[in-house]
Short mmCIF file of C-alpha atoms and ligand atoms in Angstrom, two decimals:
data_model
loop_
_atom_site.label_atom_id
_atom_site.label_comp_id
_atom_site.label_asym_id
_atom_site.label_seq_id
_atom_site.Cartn_x
_atom_site.Cartn_y
_atom_site.Cartn_z
CA MET Z 1 9.30 -7.82 30.18
CA THR Z 2 6.88 -9.43 27.49
CA ASP Z 3 8.73 -11.34 24.76
CA VAL Z 4 6.49 -9.62 21.83
CA VAL Z 5 8.51 -11.39 19.18
CA GLY Z 6 7.96 -14.81 20.72
CA LEU Z 7 4.27 -13.94 21.20
CA ALA Z 8 3.88 -13.07 17.55
CA ALA Z 9 5.85 -16.08 16.36
CA ALA Z 10 3.50 -18.22 18.31
CA LEU Z 11 0.47 -16.39 16.85
CA LEU Z 12 1.96 -16.81 13.38
CA ARG Z 13 2.73 -20.46 13.96
CA GLU Z 14 -0.89 -21.27 15.08
CA ALA Z 15 -2.79 -19.11 12.63
CA ARG Z 16 -4.93 -20.65 9.91
CA HIS Z 17 -5.53 -17.60 8.03
CA VAL Z 18 -3.07 -14.61 8.24
CA ALA Z 19 -4.07 -11.62 6.52
CA VAL Z 20 -1.46 -8.43 6.08
CA LEU Z 21 -1.93 -4.77 5.24
CA THR Z 22 1.26 -2.91 3.95
CA GLY Z 23 1.84 0.66 3.82
CA ALA Z 24 4.68 2.84 2.59
CA GLY Z 25 6.95 1.83 5.28
CA VAL Z 26 7.29 -1.59 3.74
CA SER Z 27 9.03 -0.08 0.75
CA ALA Z 28 10.96 2.65 2.58
CA GLU Z 29 13.91 0.37 2.73
CA SER Z 30 13.88 -0.18 -1.19
CA GLY Z 31 14.49 3.71 -1.41
CA ILE Z 32 10.80 4.52 -2.05
CA PRO Z 33 10.04 7.67 0.20
CA THR Z 34 7.01 6.97 2.48
CA PHE Z 35 3.80 9.05 1.37
CA ARG Z 36 4.17 11.66 4.36
CA ASP Z 37 7.88 11.99 4.33
CA ALA Z 38 8.96 15.42 3.17
CA LEU Z 39 9.53 15.58 -0.66
CA SER Z 40 12.99 16.43 -2.05
CA GLY Z 41 14.06 18.35 -5.03
CA LEU Z 42 11.82 19.76 -7.43
CA TRP Z 43 8.93 18.58 -5.50
CA ALA Z 44 9.81 19.86 -2.20
CA SER Z 45 7.24 22.77 -2.18
CA TYR Z 46 4.21 20.45 -3.00
CA ASP Z 47 2.03 18.72 -0.43
CA PRO Z 48 1.48 15.32 -1.84
CA GLU Z 49 -2.05 15.05 -0.41
CA GLU Z 50 -2.84 18.19 -2.68
CA LEU Z 51 -1.48 16.53 -5.94
CA ALA Z 52 -3.07 13.11 -5.23
CA THR Z 53 -6.58 14.16 -6.08
CA PRO Z 54 -8.65 14.35 -9.33
CA GLN Z 55 -9.21 18.12 -8.93
CA ALA Z 56 -5.33 18.92 -8.84
CA PHE Z 57 -5.17 16.75 -11.82
CA LEU Z 58 -7.87 18.87 -13.67
CA ARG Z 59 -6.21 22.05 -12.42
CA GLN Z 60 -2.72 21.44 -13.24
CA PRO Z 61 -2.58 17.98 -15.46
CA GLU Z 62 0.94 18.61 -16.69
CA LEU Z 63 2.34 18.94 -13.13
CA VAL Z 64 0.56 15.92 -11.76
CA TRP Z 65 1.53 14.05 -14.63
CA ASP Z 66 5.10 14.97 -14.40
CA TRP Z 67 5.27 14.16 -10.52
CA TYR Z 68 3.84 10.62 -11.33
CA ALA Z 69 6.16 10.21 -14.14
CA GLU Z 70 9.09 11.08 -11.85
CA ARG Z 71 7.97 8.57 -9.27
CA ARG Z 72 7.19 5.83 -11.68
CA ALA Z 73 10.80 6.32 -13.08
CA ALA Z 74 12.36 6.07 -9.66
CA ILE Z 75 10.17 3.31 -8.57
CA THR Z 76 10.89 1.16 -11.71
CA ALA Z 77 14.53 1.16 -10.63
CA CYS Z 78 13.96 -0.16 -7.16
CA ALA Z 79 14.06 -3.68 -5.96
CA PRO Z 80 12.09 -5.61 -3.12
CA ASN Z 81 13.74 -5.61 0.28
CA PRO Z 82 13.87 -8.21 3.04
CA ALA Z 83 10.43 -7.19 4.36
CA HIS Z 84 8.90 -8.01 0.96
CA HIS Z 85 10.74 -11.22 0.75
CA ALA Z 86 9.80 -12.42 4.32
CA LEU Z 87 6.05 -11.48 3.65
CA ALA Z 88 6.02 -13.80 0.43
CA GLU Z 89 7.96 -16.49 2.66
CA ILE Z 90 5.11 -16.13 5.23
CA GLU Z 91 2.53 -16.67 2.28
CA ARG Z 92 4.55 -19.83 1.50
CA ARG Z 93 4.43 -21.28 4.96
CA VAL Z 94 0.79 -20.61 6.23
CA PRO Z 95 -2.40 -22.43 5.48
CA ARG Z 96 -4.23 -19.35 4.12
CA PHE Z 97 -2.67 -15.89 3.45
CA THR Z 98 -4.02 -12.53 2.18
CA LEU Z 99 -1.67 -9.75 1.41
CA VAL Z 100 -3.61 -6.41 1.14
CA THR Z 101 -1.33 -3.45 0.14
CA GLN Z 102 -1.98 0.25 -0.11
CA ASN Z 103 1.33 0.50 -2.04
CA ILE Z 104 1.29 1.26 -5.69
CA ASP Z 105 4.93 0.22 -6.48
CA GLY Z 106 4.33 -3.54 -7.32
CA LEU Z 107 7.21 -4.56 -5.05
CA HIS Z 108 5.31 -7.46 -3.39
CA ALA Z 109 4.67 -9.17 -6.75
CA ALA Z 110 8.34 -8.54 -7.66
CA ALA Z 111 9.26 -10.44 -4.37
CA GLY Z 112 7.16 -13.46 -5.13
CA SER Z 113 4.11 -12.98 -3.40
CA ALA Z 114 1.48 -14.93 -5.25
CA THR Z 115 -1.51 -13.03 -4.70
CA VAL Z 116 -1.71 -9.06 -3.87
CA VAL Z 117 -4.69 -7.27 -3.17
CA GLU Z 118 -3.91 -3.68 -4.41
CA LEU Z 119 -6.13 -1.22 -2.78
CA HIS Z 120 -4.68 1.96 -4.30
CA GLY Z 121 -3.90 0.87 -7.86
CA ASN Z 122 -0.32 0.48 -9.27
CA ILE Z 123 1.72 3.31 -10.68
CA ARG Z 124 3.02 1.17 -13.54
CA ARG Z 125 -0.34 1.48 -15.27
CA VAL Z 126 -1.94 4.21 -16.79
CA LYS Z 127 -5.66 4.62 -17.65
CA CYS Z 128 -8.07 7.00 -19.30
CA PHE Z 129 -9.32 9.98 -17.02
CA ASP Z 130 -12.44 10.19 -18.95
CA GLU Z 131 -13.36 6.50 -19.54
CA ASP Z 132 -11.54 4.73 -16.61
CA VAL Z 133 -9.96 2.10 -19.01
CA VAL Z 134 -6.38 0.95 -18.75
CA VAL Z 135 -4.46 1.52 -21.82
CA GLU Z 136 -1.20 -0.67 -22.52
CA GLN Z 137 1.01 1.84 -24.13
CA TRP Z 138 1.36 5.42 -24.41
CA ASP Z 139 3.45 8.40 -25.88
CA THR Z 140 6.12 9.24 -23.54
CA ALA Z 141 7.73 11.95 -25.88
CA GLY Z 142 4.91 14.13 -27.01
CA GLU Z 143 2.12 15.98 -25.10
CA ARG Z 144 1.99 15.83 -21.42
CA PRO Z 145 -0.17 14.11 -20.16
CA PRO Z 146 -0.63 11.94 -23.17
CA ARG Z 147 -3.84 11.31 -24.72
CA CYS Z 148 -6.13 8.33 -24.73
CA PRO Z 149 -5.68 6.34 -28.00
CA ARG Z 150 -9.40 5.50 -27.96
CA CYS Z 151 -11.07 8.86 -26.97
CA GLY Z 152 -8.52 11.56 -26.82
CA GLY Z 153 -9.06 12.08 -23.19
CA MET Z 154 -6.28 12.69 -20.78
CA LEU Z 155 -4.20 9.69 -19.59
CA ARG Z 156 -3.62 9.35 -15.79
CA PRO Z 157 -1.78 6.98 -13.59
CA ASP Z 158 -3.94 4.23 -12.39
CA VAL Z 159 -3.80 4.97 -8.62
CA VAL Z 160 -6.47 5.92 -6.36
CA TRP Z 161 -6.45 9.61 -5.57
CA PHE Z 162 -8.47 11.18 -2.47
CA GLY Z 163 -11.98 11.31 -2.83
CA GLU Z 164 -12.07 8.43 -5.30
CA LEU Z 165 -13.83 5.11 -4.58
CA LEU Z 166 -11.28 2.05 -4.12
CA PRO Z 167 -11.41 -0.71 -6.81
CA GLU Z 168 -14.51 -2.74 -5.50
CA ARG Z 169 -13.15 -6.24 -6.04
CA ALA Z 170 -9.96 -5.41 -3.90
CA LEU Z 171 -12.05 -3.70 -1.26
CA ARG Z 172 -14.40 -6.62 -1.03
CA ALA Z 173 -11.35 -8.99 -0.87
CA ALA Z 174 -9.80 -7.05 1.81
CA TRP Z 175 -12.99 -6.86 3.97
CA ALA Z 176 -13.52 -10.70 3.61
CA ALA Z 177 -10.00 -11.18 4.82
CA ALA Z 178 -10.08 -8.85 7.75
CA GLU Z 179 -13.50 -10.71 8.80
CA SER Z 180 -12.15 -14.30 8.57
CA CYS Z 181 -8.43 -14.19 9.50
CA ASP Z 182 -7.05 -14.94 12.92
CA LEU Z 183 -3.91 -13.01 12.89
CA PHE Z 184 -3.75 -9.57 11.26
CA LEU Z 185 -0.43 -7.92 10.40
CA SER Z 186 -0.22 -4.34 9.90
CA VAL Z 187 3.04 -3.36 8.53
CA GLY Z 188 4.43 0.12 7.85
CA THR Z 189 1.44 2.26 7.68
CA SER Z 190 0.49 5.25 9.46
CA ASN Z 191 -3.29 4.24 9.56
CA LEU Z 192 -4.26 7.70 8.41
CA VAL Z 193 -6.29 6.91 5.12
CA VAL Z 194 -9.49 5.23 5.11
CA PRO Z 195 -11.02 2.94 4.26
CA ALA Z 196 -7.56 0.89 4.65
CA ALA Z 197 -7.05 2.10 8.03
CA SER Z 198 -10.17 0.36 9.24
CA LEU Z 199 -9.04 -2.94 8.36
CA PRO Z 200 -7.15 -3.75 11.48
CA TRP Z 201 -9.92 -2.75 13.74
CA MET Z 202 -12.38 -4.77 11.41
CA ALA Z 203 -10.09 -7.70 12.02
CA HIS Z 204 -9.59 -6.86 15.68
CA ARG Z 205 -13.46 -6.94 16.33
CA ALA Z 206 -13.95 -9.96 14.37
CA GLY Z 207 -11.74 -11.89 17.01
CA ALA Z 208 -8.27 -11.81 15.18
CA SER Z 209 -5.09 -10.87 17.27
CA VAL Z 210 -3.25 -7.75 15.49
CA VAL Z 211 0.40 -7.51 15.30
CA VAL Z 212 1.78 -4.04 14.10
CA VAL Z 213 5.15 -3.55 12.60
CA ASN Z 214 6.35 0.00 12.66
CA THR Z 215 9.16 2.42 13.37
CA THR Z 216 6.91 4.30 15.77
CA ASP Z 217 4.05 3.36 17.75
CA GLU Z 218 2.51 6.61 17.05
CA GLY Z 219 -0.92 6.55 15.77
CA GLN Z 220 -1.14 2.91 16.15
CA HIS Z 221 -4.09 0.92 17.75
CA LYS Z 222 -3.38 -0.18 21.37
CA GLY Z 223 -5.07 -2.80 23.81
CA ASP Z 224 -6.01 -6.35 24.25
CA ARG Z 225 -4.76 -8.59 21.42
CA ILE Z 226 -2.73 -5.99 19.82
CA HIS Z 227 0.93 -6.26 19.95
CA CYS Z 228 3.47 -3.78 18.42
CA LEU Z 229 6.82 -4.93 17.04
CA LEU Z 230 8.83 -1.48 17.02
CA GLY Z 231 11.63 -1.23 14.20
CA PRO Z 232 12.42 -1.24 10.58
CA ALA Z 233 9.98 -3.53 8.53
CA GLY Z 234 13.24 -5.12 6.71
CA THR Z 235 14.67 -6.25 9.93
CA VAL Z 236 11.56 -7.20 12.05
CA VAL Z 237 9.50 -9.04 9.60
CA PRO Z 238 12.69 -11.29 8.63
CA GLY Z 239 13.26 -11.72 12.48
CA LEU Z 240 9.75 -12.72 12.90
CA VAL Z 241 9.88 -15.41 10.47
CA ARG Z 242 13.26 -16.74 11.88
CA ALA Z 243 11.50 -16.87 15.25
CA THR Z 244 8.41 -18.55 14.07
CA TRP Z 245 10.12 -21.19 11.91
CA PRO Z 246 13.60 -21.79 13.23
CA GLU Z 247 15.88 -23.97 10.94
C1 BJW O 1 8.23 2.25 8.51
C2 BJW O 1 9.56 2.19 8.09
C3 BJW O 1 10.05 1.16 8.10
C4 BJW O 1 8.83 4.26 8.04
N1 BJW O 1 9.56 -0.11 8.64
N2 BJW O 1 7.72 1.17 9.26
C5 BJW O 1 -12.20 14.75 3.66
C6 BJW O 1 -12.41 15.06 2.25
C7 BJW O 1 -11.98 14.02 1.31
C8 BJW O 1 -12.03 12.61 1.59
C9 BJW O 1 -11.85 12.40 2.95
C10 BJW O 1 -11.90 13.31 4.06
N3 BJW O 1 -11.81 12.76 5.31
C11 BJW O 1 -11.47 11.43 5.01
C12 BJW O 1 -11.52 11.32 3.53
C13 BJW O 1 -11.38 10.05 3.19
C14 BJW O 1 -10.05 9.74 2.60
C15 BJW O 1 -9.01 9.85 3.73
O1 BJW O 1 -8.68 8.97 4.43
N4 BJW O 1 -8.22 11.01 3.88
C16 BJW O 1 -7.29 10.99 5.12
C17 BJW O 1 -6.19 12.14 4.66
C18 BJW O 1 -8.11 11.66 6.12
N5 BJW O 1 -9.83 8.69 1.90
C19 BJW O 1 -10.04 8.57 0.64
O2 BJW O 1 -10.43 9.73 0.04
C20 BJW O 1 -10.27 7.25 -0.14
N6 BJW O 1 -11.43 7.07 -0.93
C21 BJW O 1 -12.53 7.08 -0.21
O3 BJW O 1 -12.75 7.22 1.15
O4 BJW O 1 -13.53 6.84 -0.91
C22 BJW O 1 -14.94 7.26 -0.34
C23 BJW O 1 -15.06 8.59 -0.15
C24 BJW O 1 -15.07 9.68 -1.48
C25 BJW O 1 -15.34 10.94 -1.53
C26 BJW O 1 -15.26 11.51 0.24
C27 BJW O 1 -15.27 10.73 1.00
C28 BJW O 1 -15.05 9.37 1.18
C29 BJW O 1 -9.26 7.08 -1.32
C30 BJW O 1 -7.68 7.08 -0.56
C31 BJW O 1 -6.93 7.03 -1.59
C32 BJW O 1 -5.30 7.24 -0.87
N7 BJW O 1 -4.38 7.41 -1.94
C33 BJW O 1 -3.03 7.57 -1.63
C34 BJW O 1 -2.42 7.93 -2.92
C35 BJW O 1 -2.01 6.83 -3.82
C36 BJW O 1 -1.18 7.12 -5.13
C37 BJW O 1 -0.03 7.78 -4.84
O5 BJW O 1 1.08 7.39 -3.96
O6 BJW O 1 0.39 9.21 -5.07
O7 BJW O 1 -2.27 6.28 -1.10
S1 BJW O 1 -2.81 8.64 -0.30
C38 BJW O 1 -1.39 7.81 0.31
O8 BJW O 1 -1.67 7.58 1.84
C39 BJW O 1 -1.20 6.41 -0.39
C40 BJW O 1 -0.94 5.58 0.33
O9 BJW O 1 -1.28 4.14 -0.08
C41 BJW O 1 -1.81 6.08 1.68
C42 BJW O 1 -1.48 5.45 2.85
O10 BJW O 1 -0.15 6.01 3.39
P1 BJW O 1 0.65 4.98 4.14
O11 BJW O 1 1.13 3.79 3.23
O12 BJW O 1 0.01 4.58 5.34
O13 BJW O 1 2.13 5.87 4.14
P2 BJW O 1 2.69 6.89 5.36
O14 BJW O 1 3.47 7.62 4.72
O15 BJW O 1 1.35 7.64 5.78
O16 BJW O 1 2.95 6.15 6.55
C43 BJW O 1 4.22 5.36 6.44
C44 BJW O 1 4.41 4.82 7.67
O17 BJW O 1 5.45 3.65 7.68
C45 BJW O 1 4.72 5.45 8.87
O18 BJW O 1 3.67 4.93 10.13
C46 BJW O 1 6.12 5.26 9.32
O19 BJW O 1 6.26 5.25 10.82
C47 BJW O 1 6.34 3.92 8.92
N8 BJW O 1 7.56 3.57 8.50
N9 BJW O 1 9.72 3.67 7.57
C48 BJW O 1 8.27 0.02 8.99
N10 BJW O 1 11.37 1.04 7.60
#
């Protein structure tokens, strides 16, 4: 049987540029539900894919604002887990490293990752729906959603909804990393949402090896130079670090 961890460790040890794409699975062990998990409680009857759109916000701004406010409060109470810390450790050990995340929770930065490319924004920030400008403070006690202090428009979370363009600088940085890395790690993502889902393919086509870390290999790419480490990221990624650089 192939020793996939040993193989992945050898690739990581030799790599000159490691690019990583993370998804909600990385934060699952911090207590943040993955995007496609069933929602619980108040939100059980809503489909997240239907709430995370500008159309939903315009139709039901209070409902969408409240959904994000509740998630923001839950996320603020969460801490990075061993997967976040292990990725920060990899960054300190390899010559060049790019961490691209689809997550909006800010936990990579909290774990000490120096540079994080956020493709889908950050729930901790709020911006004006009309002017697309981030605001630093907003009224949490009055009208929901609160109003923009500059133009009176509705405030919304600074995240990327379906049908919206990704922040151009972040997307360019992600593409550049995928094109130039020699090892691409895809950790805890279902690979369902484009353009992020195309990054592993882009890296693979450009000649990189791809290591996938996920609790399931369903929906994951398979083939030559693609290796799958099955298991929870909070165990697998620290294990990969230990196998790569045994103390
Ligand atoms: C573990 C684990 C553990 C669990 N350890 N692993 C038709 C109409 C309109 C648009 C489209 C269309 N068809 C395609 C599109 C494009 C669309 C898209 O991709 N849709 C798909 C659903 C098909 N994309 C967009 O709209 C993007 N913009 C764009 O393309 O612009 C150009 C354009 C404009 C107009 C029309 C067409 C094109 C924007 C995408 C924005 C995504 N935003 C969200 C919400 C962010 C805010 C919020 O959180 O509310 O981002 S959606 C959601 O999915 C979130 C995530 O970042 C993203 C990815 O999900 P992720 O991270 O992969 O999570 P899950 O839950 O899917 O998977 C978790 C994984 O972890 C699983 O594999 C588990 O097995 C694993 N796991 N525990 C390791 N412990």
